[in-house]
C-alpha positions as MATLAB code, in Angstrom:
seq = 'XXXXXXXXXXXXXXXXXXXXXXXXXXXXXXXXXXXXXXXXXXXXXXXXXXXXXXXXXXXXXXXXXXXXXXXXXXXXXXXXXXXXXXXXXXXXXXXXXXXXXXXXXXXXXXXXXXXXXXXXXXXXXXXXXXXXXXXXXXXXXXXXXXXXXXXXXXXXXXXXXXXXX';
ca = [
     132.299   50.346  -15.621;
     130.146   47.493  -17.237;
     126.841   46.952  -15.438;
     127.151   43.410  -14.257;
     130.881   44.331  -12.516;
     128.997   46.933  -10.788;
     126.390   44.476  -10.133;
     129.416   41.950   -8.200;
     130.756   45.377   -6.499;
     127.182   45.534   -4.797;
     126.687   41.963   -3.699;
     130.371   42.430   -2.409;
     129.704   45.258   -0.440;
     126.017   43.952    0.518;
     127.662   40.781    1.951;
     130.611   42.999    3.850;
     127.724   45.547    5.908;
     128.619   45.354    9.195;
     125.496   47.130   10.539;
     121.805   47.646   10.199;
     122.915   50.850    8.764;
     125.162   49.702    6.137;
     122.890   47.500    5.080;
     120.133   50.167    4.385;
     122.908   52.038    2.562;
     123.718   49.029    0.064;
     119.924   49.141   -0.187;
     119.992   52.311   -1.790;
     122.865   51.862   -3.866;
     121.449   48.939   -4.880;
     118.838   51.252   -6.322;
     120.277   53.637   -7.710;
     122.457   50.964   -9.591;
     119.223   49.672  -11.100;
     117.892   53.268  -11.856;
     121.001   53.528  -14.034;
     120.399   50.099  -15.994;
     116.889   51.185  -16.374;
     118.355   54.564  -17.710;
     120.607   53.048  -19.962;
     118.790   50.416  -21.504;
     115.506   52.738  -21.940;
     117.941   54.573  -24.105;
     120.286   51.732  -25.869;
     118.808   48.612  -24.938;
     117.022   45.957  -26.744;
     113.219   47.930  -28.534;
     110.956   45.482  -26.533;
     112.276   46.505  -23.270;
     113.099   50.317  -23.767;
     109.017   51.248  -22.064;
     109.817   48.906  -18.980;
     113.264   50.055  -17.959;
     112.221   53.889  -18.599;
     109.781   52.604  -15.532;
     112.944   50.678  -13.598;
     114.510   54.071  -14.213;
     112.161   55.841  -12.512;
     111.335   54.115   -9.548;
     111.840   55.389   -5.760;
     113.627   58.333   -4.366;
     116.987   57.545   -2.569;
     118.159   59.959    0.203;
     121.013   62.148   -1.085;
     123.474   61.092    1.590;
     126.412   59.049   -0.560;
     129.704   59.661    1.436;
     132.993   60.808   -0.210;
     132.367   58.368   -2.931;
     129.190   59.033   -4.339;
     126.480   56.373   -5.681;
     128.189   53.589   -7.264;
     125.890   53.443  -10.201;
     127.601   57.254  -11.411;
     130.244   54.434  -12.498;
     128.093   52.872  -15.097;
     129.369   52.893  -18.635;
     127.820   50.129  -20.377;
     124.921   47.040  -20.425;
     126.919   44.545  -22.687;
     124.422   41.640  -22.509;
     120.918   42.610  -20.983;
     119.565   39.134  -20.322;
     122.764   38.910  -18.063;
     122.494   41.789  -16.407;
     118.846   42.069  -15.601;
     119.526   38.412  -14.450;
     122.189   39.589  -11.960;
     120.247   42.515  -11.198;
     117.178   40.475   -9.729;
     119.593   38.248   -7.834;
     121.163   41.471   -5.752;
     117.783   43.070   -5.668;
     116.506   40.035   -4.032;
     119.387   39.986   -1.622;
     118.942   43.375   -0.883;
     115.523   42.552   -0.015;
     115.998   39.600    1.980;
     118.664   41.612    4.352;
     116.250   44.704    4.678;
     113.104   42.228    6.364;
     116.178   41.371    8.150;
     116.896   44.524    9.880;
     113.637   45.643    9.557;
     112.572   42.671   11.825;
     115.239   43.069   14.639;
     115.338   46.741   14.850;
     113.499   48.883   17.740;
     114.036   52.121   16.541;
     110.921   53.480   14.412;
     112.765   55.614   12.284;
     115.411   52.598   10.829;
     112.259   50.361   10.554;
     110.690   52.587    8.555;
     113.687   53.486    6.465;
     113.691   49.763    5.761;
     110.297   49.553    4.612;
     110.406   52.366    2.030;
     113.601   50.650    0.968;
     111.776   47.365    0.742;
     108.797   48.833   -0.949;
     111.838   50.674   -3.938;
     113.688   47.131   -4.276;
     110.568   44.596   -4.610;
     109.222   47.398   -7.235;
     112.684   47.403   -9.154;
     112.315   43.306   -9.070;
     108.995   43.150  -10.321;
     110.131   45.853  -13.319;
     113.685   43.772  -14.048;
     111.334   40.086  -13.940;
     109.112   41.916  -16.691;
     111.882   42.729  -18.849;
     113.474   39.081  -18.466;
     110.063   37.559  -19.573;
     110.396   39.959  -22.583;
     113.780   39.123  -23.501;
     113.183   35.126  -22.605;
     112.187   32.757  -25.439;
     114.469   35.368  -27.574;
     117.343   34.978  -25.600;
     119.664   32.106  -27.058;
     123.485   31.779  -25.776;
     123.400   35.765  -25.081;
     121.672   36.960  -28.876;
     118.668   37.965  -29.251;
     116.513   35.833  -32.451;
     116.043   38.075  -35.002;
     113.082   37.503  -37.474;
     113.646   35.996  -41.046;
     114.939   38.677  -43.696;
     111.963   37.888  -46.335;
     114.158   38.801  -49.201;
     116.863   36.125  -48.464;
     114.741   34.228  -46.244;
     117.847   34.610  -43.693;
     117.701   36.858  -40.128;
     118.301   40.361  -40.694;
     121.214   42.372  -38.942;
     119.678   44.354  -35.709;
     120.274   48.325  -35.735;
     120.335   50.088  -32.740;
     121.711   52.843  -31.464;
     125.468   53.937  -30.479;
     125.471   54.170  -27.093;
];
């Protein structure tokens, strides 16, 4: 499934949480969705952002506990336009955020508090990694492309080559 669909599917499902619980759970698959972009663009994205989303891919450990349906992101197939997704990406990881200083504020039990803050301390991380790679791609973004630098034998930009993925 394309990354920014996935993306939606989160926000969704973010919005939707019924409990303090749920919430911490879209947390995490909020996470693990942005592990996978990392992943996936560290290995077919753009050259100038393939060091900081091997980082994005790397960052926090999620508990193991997914349900019958397993981590959304295992549904990834493909970042079609980078600057789109990362965009999207910040926006859920900032709602994500935003809900977890929610719960982490009107909870009285230690352990959710806690789970909260490690899940706080995974998304803002994630954030600062995707705003990185958006201030790479910026000035070169234009309408979705990114500029490509002048071919000096035709004095014309040069076709991109990167990999199949």
């Amino acid at each position: 499934m394309e990354a920014e669909r996935l993306i939606a599917l989160g926000r969704h499902a973010l919005v939707e949480s019924g409990t303090a619980q749920d919430i911490v759970a879209e947390a995490w698959q909020a996470q693990a969705l942005a592990q996978a972009i990392g992943n996936r663009l560290a290995l077919c994205g753009p050259q100038e952002l393939r060091g900081e989303a091997r980082g994005l891919g790397e960052i926090g450990e999620y508990p193991a506990v997914w349900g019958a349906g397993g981590p959304r992101a295992a549904r990834l197939t493909e970042v079609a336009d980078p600057h789109r997704t990362l965009t999207a990406l910040g926006e859920l990881l900032a709602e994500v955020g935003i809900a977890l200083v929610g719960v982490a504020c009107a909870t009285d039990e230690e352990g959710l508090y806690w789970q909260c803050i490690e899940a706080i301390d995974a998304t803002d991380e994630s954030g600062d990694r995707v705003r990185g790679m958006l201030r790479r791609l910026g000035p070169a973004v234009r309408d979705g492309e990114r500029a490509r630098p002048p071919d000096p034998a035709r004095g014309r930009a040069t076709p991109r080559r990167e990999p199949s993925c």
